[in-house]
Amino acid sequence: MNGAARWHPLDPSGGLFYNRGMPPVVSAANLTKTYTVAVKQSGFWGAVRGLWRPEKRAVDAVRGIDLHIERGEFVAFLGPNGAGKTTTLKLLSGIITPSAGTAQVLGHVPWLRENPFRRRFALVMGQKNQLWWDLAAQESFRLHQEIYNIPPVDYQRNLDELVELLGVGKLLTRPVRELSLGERMKMELIASLLHSPEVLFLDEPTIGLDVVAQHNIQQFLKRYQQERGITILLTSHYMKDIAALCRRVIIIAQGKIIHDGSLADIVETFSGHKLVTLELAEEPATARLAEYGEVQELRMPMARLKIPRDEVPARLAKLLSELRVADVSVEDPPLEDVIALVFAQAEAEGG
């Protein structure tokens, strides 16, 4: 993983929005963010020394990111905690300024915070609220209407559409603090989309939600993105979010992009094996099964083997000729396992 595999999302066969000759909606070159943090000394005297001669060190949150996202893409941004995902979203949305490098979103430099730019994008952070806690959601929506100067006709049309898609018509008059976590996230999405942004940054939008709430948010985002064709950059630790929504996945670790490609590319690139599940007609010895691959599970009549990817055809042919097998299936390992392996390798290489 010395370099990130690059994927070209403009291939028409990929089923994505195809914009030949159009500039990318989101681009970054050598984008870097370094923080200076205090190093706390242990013990009483260490604390005293820290008051007079504080020790500091530099932390590279983002290290030289190059990024291009085209109009209409739904891109996942994956990485372990502390990898730089949220920092990158904050840079691209203009919340913080970089230490080095450049970026453009919709033709604007984000950290200049120009009003025309701020009216064209939205940022939703799953762990931060933008709605007034003690007010009904509809009151916060009216505040957003004024902030973004949304014409009354457009405001009402957008509000009605979003409320219907998310099924929250009966909740608009309830104070936000009385809503469940899933209901609040739906309201956060409505507030962010009222002004019809062209780019949407989502940072862990389904964090803490139950399975039903996650599914509802996924279905809404999928339908809304397909109907509106907006560009979405999503960070999430839930692989089901990624699998359900994103064709392109960017993996970041240690502040650097280590992979940029399709979901299938990740499994192909980073997983060196496949899982072969057998339904056996008779019980063989575990040692006998081990001749064909690493035995992951054996509960008669089912057995599961881990076999190197490039050896599956030969080993499977040998197995079928030597054992009595009623049924067989070959599949890639779970995406969660592959991603965890990628993260672990990246952490080990980063020191």
XYZ file of N, CA and C in Angstrom, residues 69-232:
492
model
N -13.636 14.863 -7.216
C -14.980 14.281 -7.172
C -15.844 14.996 -8.200
N -16.478 14.211 -9.055
C -17.272 14.768 -10.137
C -18.710 15.028 -9.696
N -19.409 15.820 -10.468
C -20.804 16.138 -10.184
C -21.655 14.872 -10.208
N -22.487 14.730 -9.199
C -23.401 13.601 -9.142
C -22.843 12.343 -8.515
N -21.596 12.367 -8.041
C -21.041 11.182 -7.392
C -21.499 11.089 -5.938
N -21.633 9.845 -5.478
C -21.903 9.552 -4.067
C -20.692 8.779 -3.570
N -19.806 9.450 -2.835
C -18.493 8.912 -2.498
C -18.401 8.643 -1.001
N -17.909 7.459 -0.653
C -17.666 7.123 0.749
C -16.233 7.479 1.112
N -16.061 7.987 2.311
C -14.750 8.374 2.830
C -14.520 7.553 4.090
N -13.663 6.527 4.010
C -13.477 5.598 5.105
C -12.112 5.762 5.744
N -12.040 5.412 7.020
C -10.764 5.436 7.718
C -10.977 5.181 9.193
N -9.954 4.689 9.890
C -10.074 4.489 11.335
C -10.203 5.821 12.055
N -10.548 5.760 13.332
C -10.625 6.981 14.122
C -9.283 7.707 14.099
N -9.343 9.021 13.869
C -8.124 9.807 13.831
C -7.410 9.780 12.498
N -8.048 9.208 11.476
C -7.384 9.090 10.173
C -7.348 10.403 9.410
N -8.265 11.326 9.727
C -8.306 12.608 9.032
C -9.567 12.840 8.231
N -10.554 11.968 8.379
C -11.797 12.094 7.592
C -12.541 13.381 7.923
N -12.844 13.578 9.192
C -13.607 14.758 9.601
C -12.820 16.034 9.337
N -11.507 15.986 9.552
C -10.676 17.159 9.265
C -10.781 17.536 7.798
N -10.761 16.537 6.918
C -10.883 16.809 5.488
C -12.220 17.455 5.160
N -13.302 16.939 5.745
C -14.621 17.547 5.507
C -14.660 18.981 6.018
N -14.031 19.235 7.144
C -14.004 20.598 7.676
C -13.211 21.528 6.764
N -12.146 21.022 6.172
C -11.375 21.825 5.222
C -12.198 22.124 3.970
N -12.868 21.100 3.451
C -13.634 21.267 2.217
C -14.877 22.130 2.416
N -15.363 22.191 3.643
C -16.524 23.029 3.923
C -16.133 24.409 4.443
N -14.843 24.645 4.618
C -14.378 25.973 5.007
C -14.409 26.265 6.483
N -14.661 25.264 7.315
C -14.696 25.488 8.756
C -13.298 25.792 9.281
N -12.296 25.126 8.732
C -10.914 25.374 9.123
C -10.086 25.651 7.875
N -8.916 26.222 8.080
C -8.022 26.534 6.962
C -6.862 25.534 6.952
N -6.318 25.231 5.768
C -5.230 24.258 5.693
C -3.891 24.855 6.080
N -2.959 24.002 6.407
C -1.579 24.429 6.640
C -0.828 24.566 5.328
N -1.254 23.787 4.328
C -0.645 23.842 3.002
C -1.621 23.225 2.009
N -1.353 23.471 0.734
C -2.179 22.877 -0.310
C -3.348 23.753 -0.708
N -4.102 23.272 -1.696
C -5.237 24.014 -2.230
C -6.452 23.105 -2.351
N -7.607 23.726 -2.441
C -8.850 22.985 -2.672
C -9.867 23.918 -3.292
N -10.772 23.337 -4.046
C -11.904 24.074 -4.604
C -13.150 23.209 -4.504
N -14.237 23.829 -4.135
C -15.547 23.187 -4.114
C -16.507 24.083 -4.875
N -17.055 23.583 -5.958
C -17.964 24.357 -6.803
C -17.281 25.629 -7.310
N -15.981 25.541 -7.545
C -15.223 26.678 -8.071
C -14.807 27.690 -7.034
N -15.096 27.421 -5.762
C -14.756 28.350 -4.680
C -13.671 27.759 -3.796
N -12.832 28.608 -3.216
C -11.893 28.190 -2.178
C -12.675 28.175 -0.869
N -12.882 27.009 -0.259
C -13.823 26.900 0.864
C -13.554 27.835 2.029
N -12.269 27.948 2.439
C -11.973 28.703 3.661
C -12.056 30.213 3.470
N -12.327 30.686 2.268
C -12.631 32.110 2.073
C -14.044 32.432 2.531
N -14.883 31.397 2.635
C -16.233 31.488 3.190
C -17.084 32.545 2.478
N -17.004 32.570 1.178
C -17.811 33.519 0.412
C -19.282 33.117 0.484
N -20.163 34.107 0.596
C -21.589 33.808 0.710
C -22.138 32.996 -0.456
N -21.739 33.293 -1.697
C -22.243 32.461 -2.809
C -21.874 30.988 -2.653
N -20.724 30.704 -2.059
C -20.334 29.317 -1.825
C -21.156 28.700 -0.711
N -21.337 29.417 0.376
C -22.046 28.854 1.521
C -23.505 28.543 1.216
N -24.049 29.168 0.187
C -25.431 28.875 -0.206
C -25.544 27.643 -1.098
N -24.384 27.073 -1.493
C -24.418 25.986 -2.469
C -24.002 24.631 -1.891
N -23.667 24.578 -0.616
C -23.305 23.292 -0.029
C -23.950 23.170 1.350
N -23.880 21.970 1.918
C -24.388 21.753 3.276
C -23.502 20.721 3.953
N -23.397 20.830 5.273
C -22.610 19.908 6.080
C -23.478 19.384 7.216
N -23.578 18.055 7.318
C -24.320 17.420 8.410
C -23.341 16.569 9.199
N -23.249 16.847 10.503
C -22.353 16.087 11.370
C -23.199 15.334 12.385
N -23.061 14.002 12.365
C -23.917 13.170 13.195
C -23.797 13.435 14.683
N -22.676 14.008 15.123
C -22.480 14.239 16.551
C -22.636 15.707 16.941
N -23.110 16.532 16.017
C -23.342 17.945 16.338
C -24.708 18.365 15.811
N -25.414 19.146 16.614
C -26.756 19.587 16.230
C -26.710 20.996 15.655
N -27.539 21.232 14.644
C -27.691 22.578 14.110
C -29.081 23.148 14.419
N -29.960 22.294 14.957
C -31.314 22.738 15.283
C -31.368 23.227 16.730
N -32.252 24.178 16.971
C -32.424 24.702 18.334
C -33.117 23.646 19.180
N -32.481 23.305 20.306
C -32.899 22.171 21.120
C -34.315 22.327 21.673
N -34.673 23.532 22.102
C -35.955 23.726 22.778
C -37.067 24.199 21.838
N -36.733 24.440 20.587
C -37.735 24.879 19.618
C -38.231 23.709 18.788
N -39.436 23.856 18.256
C -39.932 22.879 17.295
C -39.079 22.950 16.034
N -38.929 21.818 15.374
C -38.078 21.766 14.183
C -38.527 22.772 13.140
N -39.825 22.975 12.995
C -40.314 23.882 11.953
C -39.867 25.327 12.205
N -39.621 25.691 13.476
C -39.125 27.030 13.767
C -37.673 27.186 13.324
N -36.881 26.133 13.533
C -35.499 26.164 13.039
C -35.469 26.195 11.518
N -36.429 25.524 10.887
C -36.493 25.538 9.425
C -36.759 26.952 8.912
N -37.617 27.672 9.601
C -37.899 29.061 9.186
C -36.656 29.931 9.353
N -35.879 29.656 10.393
C -34.628 30.387 10.581
C -33.684 30.116 9.418
N -33.604 28.856 8.977
C -32.775 28.514 7.835
C -33.270 29.203 6.567
N -34.571 29.346 6.456
C -35.119 30.054 5.293
C -34.593 31.481 5.233
N -34.538 32.133 6.393
C -34.055 33.503 6.425
C -32.539 33.570 6.196
N -31.809 32.639 6.804
C -30.354 32.641 6.660
C -29.951 32.474 5.202
N -30.611 31.554 4.514
C -30.259 31.264 3.120
C -31.091 32.054 2.113
N -31.961 32.912 2.651
C -32.769 33.764 1.779
C -33.516 32.936 0.730
N -34.211 31.900 1.193
C -34.950 31.016 0.302
C -36.306 31.638 0.001
N -36.664 31.824 -1.265
C -37.979 32.370 -1.606
C -39.097 31.510 -1.009
N -40.169 32.125 -0.532
C -41.238 31.375 0.134
C -41.760 30.195 -0.675
N -41.925 30.374 -1.969
C -42.455 29.280 -2.792
C -41.485 28.103 -2.818
N -40.197 28.406 -3.002
C -39.184 27.339 -3.026
C -39.066 26.667 -1.663
N -39.118 27.488 -0.618
C -39.014 26.948 0.735
C -40.138 25.950 1.012
N -41.379 26.338 0.718
C -42.509 25.467 1.011
C -42.473 24.206 0.154
N -42.078 24.356 -1.117
C -42.007 23.181 -1.993
C -40.952 22.208 -1.490
N -39.778 22.713 -1.141
C -38.704 21.842 -0.657
C -39.076 21.197 0.671
N -39.664 21.991 1.563
C -40.054 21.463 2.871
C -41.084 20.350 2.716
N -42.101 20.577 1.917
C -43.142 19.559 1.719
C -42.554 18.270 1.143
N -41.647 18.414 0.176
C -41.041 17.233 -0.445
C -40.218 16.453 0.568
N -39.380 17.144 1.348
C -38.512 16.472 2.303
C -39.308 15.836 3.444
N -40.314 16.540 3.912
C -41.148 16.001 4.992
C -41.858 14.741 4.529
N -42.349 14.750 3.294
C -43.036 13.562 2.767
C -42.060 12.403 2.582
N -40.869 12.670 2.037
C -39.900 11.606 1.807
C -39.453 10.959 3.113
N -39.338 11.771 4.170
C -38.846 11.259 5.448
C -39.973 10.866 6.402
N -41.212 11.169 6.036
C -42.353 10.761 6.841
C -42.378 11.356 8.232
N -42.124 12.662 8.344
C -42.044 13.295 9.663
C -43.076 14.415 9.830
N -44.161 14.370 9.050
C -45.152 15.439 9.094
C -45.727 15.693 10.470
N -45.876 14.646 11.278
C -46.485 14.787 12.606
C -45.492 15.248 13.675
N -44.241 15.394 13.285
C -43.213 15.725 14.278
C -42.753 17.172 14.212
N -43.225 17.922 13.230
C -42.698 19.265 13.000
C -42.948 20.222 14.153
N -44.020 20.005 14.905
C -44.369 20.943 15.977
C -43.809 20.525 17.338
N -43.124 19.396 17.398
C -42.575 18.936 18.672
C -41.181 19.522 18.896
N -40.865 19.914 20.125
C -39.507 20.398 20.406
C -38.469 19.347 20.031
N -37.354 19.787 19.518
C -36.315 18.861 19.058
C -35.847 17.952 20.192
N -35.793 18.466 21.413
C -35.295 17.658 22.540
C -36.208 16.468 22.837
N -37.458 16.489 22.356
C -38.389 15.383 22.594
C -38.331 14.317 21.503
N -37.545 14.546 20.470
C -37.474 13.598 19.367
C -36.434 12.519 19.647
N -36.644 11.347 19.056
C -35.646 10.287 19.159
C -34.430 10.664 18.324
N -33.342 9.917 18.495
C -32.119 10.211 17.756
C -32.351 10.108 16.248
N -33.075 9.072 15.838
C -33.372 8.912 14.417
C -34.236 10.029 13.877
N -35.222 10.456 14.653
C -36.093 11.552 14.235
C -35.320 12.861 14.135
N -34.411 13.082 15.087
C -33.606 14.295 15.038
C -32.721 14.319 13.799
N -32.143 13.167 13.443
C -31.287 13.135 12.259
C -32.094 13.442 11.002
N -33.316 12.978 10.939
C -34.171 13.310 9.793
C -34.401 14.820 9.715
N -34.620 15.442 10.856
C -34.813 16.890 10.880
C -33.529 17.628 10.487
N -32.379 17.099 10.925
C -31.104 17.704 10.545
C -30.919 17.661 9.031
N -31.304 16.545 8.421
C -31.195 16.419 6.963
C -32.120 17.407 6.261
N -33.330 17.548 6.774
C -34.261 18.510 6.170
C -33.680 19.914 6.234
N -33.181 20.301 7.403
C -32.618 21.643 7.557
C -31.463 21.872 6.579
N -30.655 20.845 6.344
C -29.492 20.980 5.471
C -29.856 21.024 3.994
N -31.018 20.499 3.648
C -31.393 20.395 2.243
C -32.433 21.412 1.806
N -32.913 22.223 2.730
C -33.957 23.199 2.380
C -33.524 24.160 1.285
N -32.240 24.516 1.262
C -31.765 25.488 0.276
C -31.254 24.824 -1.003
N -31.553 23.509 -1.155
C -31.190 22.751 -2.364
C -29.699 22.845 -2.667
N -28.845 22.380 -1.761
C -27.406 22.452 -2.003
C -26.986 21.547 -3.159
N -25.900 21.915 -3.797
C -25.354 21.104 -4.884
C -24.362 20.075 -4.366
N -23.792 20.343 -3.198
C -22.840 19.426 -2.571
C -23.271 19.219 -1.122
N -23.255 17.954 -0.703
C -23.632 17.619 0.667
C -22.517 16.805 1.303
N -21.982 17.308 2.423
C -20.982 16.585 3.199
C -21.687 15.951 4.398
N -21.555 14.633 4.540
C -22.203 13.908 5.635
C -21.145 13.234 6.493
N -21.050 13.616 7.742
C -20.068 13.033 8.656
C -20.800 12.169 9.680
N -20.743 10.866 9.496
C -21.374 9.893 10.392
C -22.865 10.205 10.634
N -23.680 10.287 9.584
C -25.078 10.666 9.780
C -25.916 9.604 10.486
N -25.470 8.346 10.494
C -26.277 7.296 11.125
C -25.658 6.789 12.425
N -24.687 7.522 12.973
C -24.037 7.072 14.192
C -25.047 6.995 15.345
N -25.061 5.852 16.031
C -25.940 5.674 17.178
C -27.371 5.297 16.846
N -27.716 5.226 15.562
C -29.091 4.906 15.186
C -29.318 3.396 15.185
N -30.568 2.990 15.443
C -30.875 1.565 15.370
C -30.976 1.133 13.906
N -31.142 -0.151 13.679
C -31.106 -0.709 12.322
C -32.202 -0.109 11.455
N -33.399 0.047 12.020
C -34.515 0.591 11.241
C -34.250 2.035 10.851
N -33.775 2.833 11.805
C -33.476 4.240 11.516
C -32.357 4.368 10.487
N -31.329 3.526 10.607
C -30.258 3.533 9.611
C -30.800 3.251 8.221
N -31.644 2.239 8.126
C -32.213 1.859 6.823
C -33.037 2.998 6.238
N -33.823 3.653 7.067
C -34.658 4.756 6.588
C -33.807 5.907 6.055
N -32.746 6.246 6.775
C -31.854 7.311 6.324
C -31.167 6.913 5.016
N -30.725 5.665 4.932
C -30.087 5.179 3.708
C -31.017 5.305 2.509
N -32.258 4.856 2.677
C -33.202 4.888 1.560
C -33.515 6.319 1.135
N -33.619 7.207 2.117
C -33.867 8.610 1.779
C -32.709 9.202 0.993
N -31.499 9.003 1.491
C -30.326 9.573 0.822
C -30.172 9.013 -0.587
N -30.404 7.725 -0.740
C -30.282 7.094 -2.053
C -31.288 7.690 -3.034
N -32.525 7.803 -2.605
C -33.570 8.338 -3.499
C -33.332 9.809 -3.796
N -33.007 10.595 -2.773
C -32.820 12.030 -2.970
C -31.644 12.302 -3.904
N -30.555 11.565 -3.717
C -29.383 11.785 -4.555
C -29.664 11.405 -6.007
N -30.387 10.324 -6.206
C -30.710 9.901 -7.566
C -31.636 10.898 -8.256
N -32.602 11.442 -7.513
C -33.562 12.371 -8.108
C -32.952 13.743 -8.358
N -32.105 14.200 -7.438
C -31.541 15.547 -7.553
C -30.173 15.569 -8.235
N -29.471 14.440 -8.226
C -28.142 14.408 -8.840
C -27.110 15.238 -8.110
N -27.283 15.432 -6.793
C -26.313 16.221 -6.049
C -25.076 15.376 -5.748
N -24.000 16.030 -5.417
C -22.747 15.367 -5.089
C -22.671 15.182 -3.579
N -22.394 13.955 -3.144
C -22.380 13.661 -1.709
C -21.074 12.975 -1.339
